[in-house]
mmCIF file of C-alpha atoms and ligand atoms in Angstrom:
data_model
loop_
_atom_site.group_PDB
_atom_site.id
_atom_site.type_symbol
_atom_site.label_atom_id
_atom_site.label_comp_id
_atom_site.label_asym_id
_atom_site.label_seq_id
_atom_site.Cartn_x
_atom_site.Cartn_y
_atom_site.Cartn_z
ATOM 1 C CA MET A 858 17.760 3.855 -14.024
ATOM 2 C CA ASN A 859 15.472 5.079 -11.253
ATOM 3 C CA ASN A 860 14.485 1.516 -10.420
ATOM 4 C CA LYS A 861 18.167 0.604 -10.221
ATOM 5 C CA LYS A 862 18.710 3.373 -7.694
ATOM 6 C CA LEU A 863 15.755 2.183 -5.601
ATOM 7 C CA LEU A 864 16.942 -1.430 -5.709
ATOM 8 C CA GLU A 865 20.462 -0.412 -4.736
ATOM 9 C CA ASN A 866 19.170 1.497 -1.731
ATOM 10 C CA LEU A 867 16.635 -1.071 -0.520
ATOM 11 C CA ARG A 868 17.906 -2.975 2.514
ATOM 12 C CA ASN A 869 17.242 -6.709 2.678
ATOM 13 C CA VAL A 870 17.173 -8.145 6.191
ATOM 14 C CA PRO A 871 17.300 -11.964 6.235
ATOM 15 C CA ASP A 872 15.306 -13.842 8.892
ATOM 16 C CA PHE A 873 13.269 -10.838 10.090
ATOM 17 C CA PRO A 874 10.822 -10.903 11.826
ATOM 18 C CA LYS A 875 11.281 -14.681 11.787
ATOM 19 C CA LYS A 876 13.513 -17.277 10.178
ATOM 20 C CA GLY A 877 13.075 -17.677 6.431
ATOM 21 C CA ILE A 878 11.620 -14.204 5.758
ATOM 22 C CA GLN A 879 13.641 -11.847 3.532
ATOM 23 C CA PHE A 880 12.452 -8.523 4.939
ATOM 24 C CA LYS A 881 12.535 -5.612 2.466
ATOM 25 C CA ASP A 882 13.273 -2.634 4.684
ATOM 26 C CA VAL A 883 11.825 0.399 2.901
ATOM 27 C CA SER A 884 13.057 2.730 5.646
ATOM 28 C CA THR A 885 16.322 2.924 3.674
ATOM 29 C CA LEU A 886 14.316 4.306 0.729
ATOM 30 C CA TYR A 887 12.329 6.703 2.902
ATOM 31 C CA LYS A 888 15.430 8.201 4.526
ATOM 32 C CA ASP A 889 17.222 8.903 1.229
ATOM 33 C CA ALA A 890 16.067 12.233 -0.225
ATOM 34 C CA SER A 891 16.457 11.252 -3.881
ATOM 35 C CA CYS A 892 14.835 7.810 -3.420
ATOM 36 C CA LEU A 893 11.892 9.420 -1.639
ATOM 37 C CA GLN A 894 11.531 11.879 -4.509
ATOM 38 C CA ILE A 895 11.777 9.132 -7.145
ATOM 39 C CA MET A 896 9.038 7.047 -5.510
ATOM 40 C CA ILE A 897 6.659 9.987 -5.241
ATOM 41 C CA ASP A 898 7.468 11.212 -8.780
ATOM 42 C CA GLU A 899 6.982 7.778 -10.359
ATOM 43 C CA LEU A 900 3.721 7.052 -8.572
ATOM 44 C CA TYR A 901 2.520 10.543 -9.415
ATOM 45 C CA GLU A 902 3.194 9.894 -13.131
ATOM 46 C CA ILE A 903 1.129 6.683 -12.971
ATOM 47 C CA TYR A 904 -1.849 8.262 -11.197
ATOM 48 C CA ARG A 905 -1.852 11.905 -12.274
ATOM 49 C CA ASP A 906 -4.576 11.456 -14.920
ATOM 50 C CA LYS A 907 -6.789 9.049 -12.991
ATOM 51 C CA GLY A 908 -8.813 11.635 -11.123
ATOM 52 C CA ILE A 909 -7.791 10.303 -7.709
ATOM 53 C CA THR A 910 -9.583 12.196 -4.930
ATOM 54 C CA LYS A 911 -8.463 10.106 -1.906
ATOM 55 C CA VAL A 912 -5.317 8.135 -1.144
ATOM 56 C CA VAL A 913 -5.780 5.477 1.543
ATOM 57 C CA GLY A 914 -2.518 4.518 3.288
ATOM 58 C CA ILE A 915 -2.232 1.136 5.029
ATOM 59 C CA GLU A 916 -0.690 1.331 8.515
ATOM 60 C CA SER A 917 2.081 2.125 8.939
ATOM 61 C CA ARG A 918 4.604 1.993 6.109
ATOM 62 C CA GLY A 919 1.862 2.965 3.650
ATOM 63 C CA PHE A 920 1.442 6.333 5.384
ATOM 64 C CA VAL A 921 4.800 7.771 4.340
ATOM 65 C CA VAL A 922 4.635 7.849 0.557
ATOM 66 C CA GLY A 923 0.817 7.653 0.612
ATOM 67 C CA ALA A 924 0.429 11.037 2.295
ATOM 68 C CA ALA A 925 3.111 12.720 0.177
ATOM 69 C CA LEU A 926 1.538 11.314 -2.989
ATOM 70 C CA ALA A 927 -1.922 12.493 -1.925
ATOM 71 C CA ALA A 928 -0.605 16.043 -1.497
ATOM 72 C CA ARG A 929 1.067 15.873 -4.907
ATOM 73 C CA LEU A 930 -2.104 14.558 -6.577
ATOM 74 C CA GLY A 931 -4.226 17.212 -4.897
ATOM 75 C CA ALA A 932 -6.137 14.414 -3.140
ATOM 76 C CA GLY A 933 -7.056 13.846 0.493
ATOM 77 C CA PHE A 934 -5.305 11.243 2.645
ATOM 78 C CA VAL A 935 -7.101 8.580 4.693
ATOM 79 C CA MET A 936 -5.516 6.318 7.303
ATOM 80 C CA CYS A 937 -6.367 2.613 7.259
ATOM 81 C CA ARG A 938 -5.472 1.513 10.796
ATOM 82 C CA LYS A 939 -5.352 -1.419 13.151
ATOM 83 C CA PRO A 940 -8.378 -1.723 15.465
ATOM 84 C CA GLY A 941 -8.808 0.678 18.368
ATOM 85 C CA LYS A 942 -6.494 3.382 16.978
ATOM 86 C CA LEU A 943 -9.047 5.648 15.309
ATOM 87 C CA PRO A 944 -11.011 7.885 17.690
ATOM 88 C CA TRP A 945 -14.172 8.172 15.582
ATOM 89 C CA LYS A 946 -16.834 5.662 14.464
ATOM 90 C CA THR A 947 -15.324 3.264 11.967
ATOM 91 C CA ARG A 948 -16.048 0.696 9.312
ATOM 92 C CA ARG A 949 -13.952 -2.442 9.604
ATOM 93 C CA ALA A 950 -12.881 -5.535 7.703
ATOM 94 C CA THR A 951 -11.503 -8.753 9.204
ATOM 95 C CA TYR A 952 -9.160 -11.048 7.327
ATOM 96 C CA GLN A 953 -7.156 -14.234 7.792
ATOM 97 C CA LYS A 954 -3.460 -13.954 8.614
ATOM 98 C CA GLU A 955 -0.948 -16.759 8.890
ATOM 99 C CA TYR A 956 -1.946 -17.201 12.533
ATOM 100 C CA GLY A 957 -5.525 -16.210 13.302
ATOM 101 C CA GLU A 958 -7.579 -13.193 12.256
ATOM 102 C CA ASP A 959 -6.691 -9.537 11.895
ATOM 103 C CA CYS A 960 -8.793 -6.432 11.466
ATOM 104 C CA ILE A 961 -8.437 -2.980 9.885
ATOM 105 C CA GLU A 962 -10.530 0.159 10.201
ATOM 106 C CA ILE A 963 -11.292 3.439 8.415
ATOM 107 C CA SER A 964 -13.259 6.355 9.884
ATOM 108 C CA GLU A 965 -16.853 6.070 8.755
ATOM 109 C CA GLU A 966 -17.034 9.471 7.016
ATOM 110 C CA ALA A 967 -13.617 9.230 5.316
ATOM 111 C CA ILE A 968 -14.686 8.151 1.812
ATOM 112 C CA GLU A 969 -17.638 9.340 -0.323
ATOM 113 C CA PRO A 970 -19.378 7.515 -3.217
ATOM 114 C CA THR A 971 -18.000 10.204 -5.562
ATOM 115 C CA ASP A 972 -14.388 9.445 -4.560
ATOM 116 C CA ARG A 973 -11.818 7.794 -6.781
ATOM 117 C CA VAL A 974 -9.556 5.972 -4.351
ATOM 118 C CA LEU A 975 -5.929 4.896 -4.575
ATOM 119 C CA ILE A 976 -4.971 2.436 -1.810
ATOM 120 C CA HIS A 977 -1.249 2.530 -1.149
ATOM 121 C CA ASP A 978 1.051 0.173 0.750
ATOM 122 C CA ASP A 979 4.818 -0.235 0.666
ATOM 123 C CA LEU A 980 4.868 -3.879 -0.378
ATOM 124 C CA LEU A 981 2.700 -6.608 -1.896
ATOM 125 C CA ALA A 982 3.467 -10.116 -0.613
ATOM 126 C CA THR A 983 0.498 -12.532 -0.267
ATOM 127 C CA GLY A 984 -1.968 -9.718 -0.965
ATOM 128 C CA GLY A 985 -3.924 -10.389 2.239
ATOM 129 C CA SER A 986 -3.537 -6.870 3.675
ATOM 130 C CA MET A 987 -4.388 -5.118 0.420
ATOM 131 C CA GLN A 988 -7.395 -7.344 -0.294
ATOM 132 C CA ALA A 989 -8.706 -6.567 3.206
ATOM 133 C CA ALA A 990 -8.232 -2.846 2.523
ATOM 134 C CA ILE A 991 -10.005 -3.217 -0.839
ATOM 135 C CA SER A 992 -12.960 -4.972 0.847
ATOM 136 C CA LEU A 993 -13.094 -2.235 3.449
ATOM 137 C CA VAL A 994 -12.941 0.614 0.908
ATOM 138 C CA LYS A 995 -15.661 -1.117 -1.153
ATOM 139 C CA GLN A 996 -18.014 -0.732 1.836
ATOM 140 C CA PHE A 997 -17.975 2.996 0.999
ATOM 141 C CA SER A 998 -18.954 2.312 -2.665
ATOM 142 C CA PRO A 999 -16.476 4.722 -4.277
ATOM 143 C CA GLU A 1000 -16.456 5.347 -8.023
ATOM 144 C CA LYS A 1001 -13.166 3.535 -8.629
ATOM 145 C CA ILE A 1002 -10.396 1.793 -6.654
ATOM 146 C CA TYR A 1003 -6.709 1.514 -7.574
ATOM 147 C CA ALA A 1004 -3.954 -0.290 -5.649
ATOM 148 C CA GLY A 1005 -0.385 1.064 -5.830
ATOM 149 C CA PHE A 1006 2.763 -0.358 -4.223
ATOM 150 C CA ILE A 1007 6.453 0.408 -4.182
ATOM 151 C CA ILE A 1008 7.481 -3.269 -4.179
ATOM 152 C CA GLU A 1009 5.872 -6.470 -5.465
ATOM 153 C CA LEU A 1010 7.462 -9.641 -4.084
ATOM 154 C CA LEU A 1011 7.407 -12.574 -6.476
ATOM 155 C CA ILE A 1012 9.749 -14.805 -4.485
ATOM 156 C CA GLU A 1013 8.759 -18.266 -3.258
ATOM 157 C CA GLY A 1014 5.755 -18.555 -5.543
ATOM 158 C CA LEU A 1015 4.101 -15.394 -4.219
ATOM 159 C CA HIS A 1016 1.549 -13.961 -6.634
ATOM 160 C CA GLY A 1017 -0.248 -11.518 -4.380
ATOM 161 C CA ARG A 1018 -1.845 -9.639 -7.249
ATOM 162 C CA ASP A 1019 -3.789 -12.779 -8.243
ATOM 163 C CA CYS A 1020 -5.540 -12.589 -4.848
ATOM 164 C CA LEU A 1021 -6.780 -9.034 -5.394
ATOM 165 C CA ASP A 1022 -10.227 -8.219 -6.811
ATOM 166 C CA LYS A 1023 -10.015 -8.098 -10.597
ATOM 167 C CA ASP A 1024 -11.820 -4.744 -10.902
ATOM 168 C CA VAL A 1025 -8.918 -3.071 -9.053
ATOM 169 C CA GLU A 1026 -6.003 -1.871 -11.207
ATOM 170 C CA VAL A 1027 -2.678 -2.781 -9.599
ATOM 171 C CA GLU A 1028 0.639 -0.953 -10.164
ATOM 172 C CA THR A 1029 4.046 -1.514 -8.575
ATOM 173 C CA LEU A 1030 7.331 0.338 -9.030
ATOM 174 C CA LEU A 1031 9.666 -2.603 -8.304
ATOM 175 C CA ARG A 1032 9.088 -6.306 -8.896
ATOM 176 C CA ILE A 1033 11.476 -8.508 -6.942
ATOM 177 C CA ASP A 1034 11.861 -12.190 -7.779
HETATM 178 P P1 AMP B 1361 0.751 -9.259 2.520
HETATM 179 O O1 AMP B 1361 -0.525 -8.955 3.252
HETATM 180 O O2 AMP B 1361 1.213 -10.671 2.690
HETATM 181 O O3 AMP B 1361 0.694 -8.834 1.066
HETATM 182 O O4 AMP B 1361 1.894 -8.412 3.227
HETATM 183 C C1 AMP B 1361 2.031 -7.054 2.974
HETATM 184 C C2 AMP B 1361 2.287 -6.284 4.226
HETATM 185 O O5 AMP B 1361 3.208 -6.937 5.090
HETATM 186 C C3 AMP B 1361 2.888 -4.937 3.887
HETATM 187 O O6 AMP B 1361 2.293 -3.969 4.739
HETATM 188 C C4 AMP B 1361 4.368 -5.098 4.179
HETATM 189 O O7 AMP B 1361 4.845 -3.956 4.853
HETATM 190 C C5 AMP B 1361 4.486 -6.333 5.051
HETATM 191 N N1 AMP B 1361 5.416 -7.334 4.515
HETATM 192 C C6 AMP B 1361 5.097 -8.607 4.157
HETATM 193 N N2 AMP B 1361 6.167 -9.290 3.737
HETATM 194 C C7 AMP B 1361 7.201 -8.434 3.803
HETATM 195 C C8 AMP B 1361 8.603 -8.536 3.477
HETATM 196 N N3 AMP B 1361 9.147 -9.661 3.007
HETATM 197 N N4 AMP B 1361 9.363 -7.449 3.652
HETATM 198 C C9 AMP B 1361 8.830 -6.287 4.128
HETATM 199 N N5 AMP B 1361 7.534 -6.136 4.450
HETATM 200 C C10 AMP B 1361 6.725 -7.192 4.299
#
């Protein structure tokens, strides 16, 4: 029922940002008060008993629900950003994108070894961004890492979750094939 509501409100934009891509525009879920509530409620139910102490949001669509969920869980929120955006000393991870390399950063004091970390992004496609975030968070040696998404794309043979480290538990609210 809730998933139906989310699917009904999710905008699909064909050929964005380039031809052949079916872009899932989560801004239509973020702007709708009840959809926003559903996403936070459902993720909260999944993670409420996991002892999460930090939620890491992946720039930028992962910040929206990530920060709200952190507040709900009584956890802190950490931004995982593109290079050069964070003003403090950082740890970084580089990863391969379709064309060339990319890099992400987290402030060097943001995560402690005692933390239990949930990394959140809006959508799982190839898994490249999340795996980079997992590698980066692992540099901090936290107690446990979870990965939580709103959407998992299974179209065109995508199996992003198979590319993620096996010791990371992965949860998604919507699977789209
Ligand atoms: P990936 O690293 O391939 O798993 O891609 C995930 C990241 O790219 C997420 O931050 C998404 O916001 C974005 N993304 C990739 N593919 C799509 C898509 N079809 N629709 C919307 N966002 C996408």
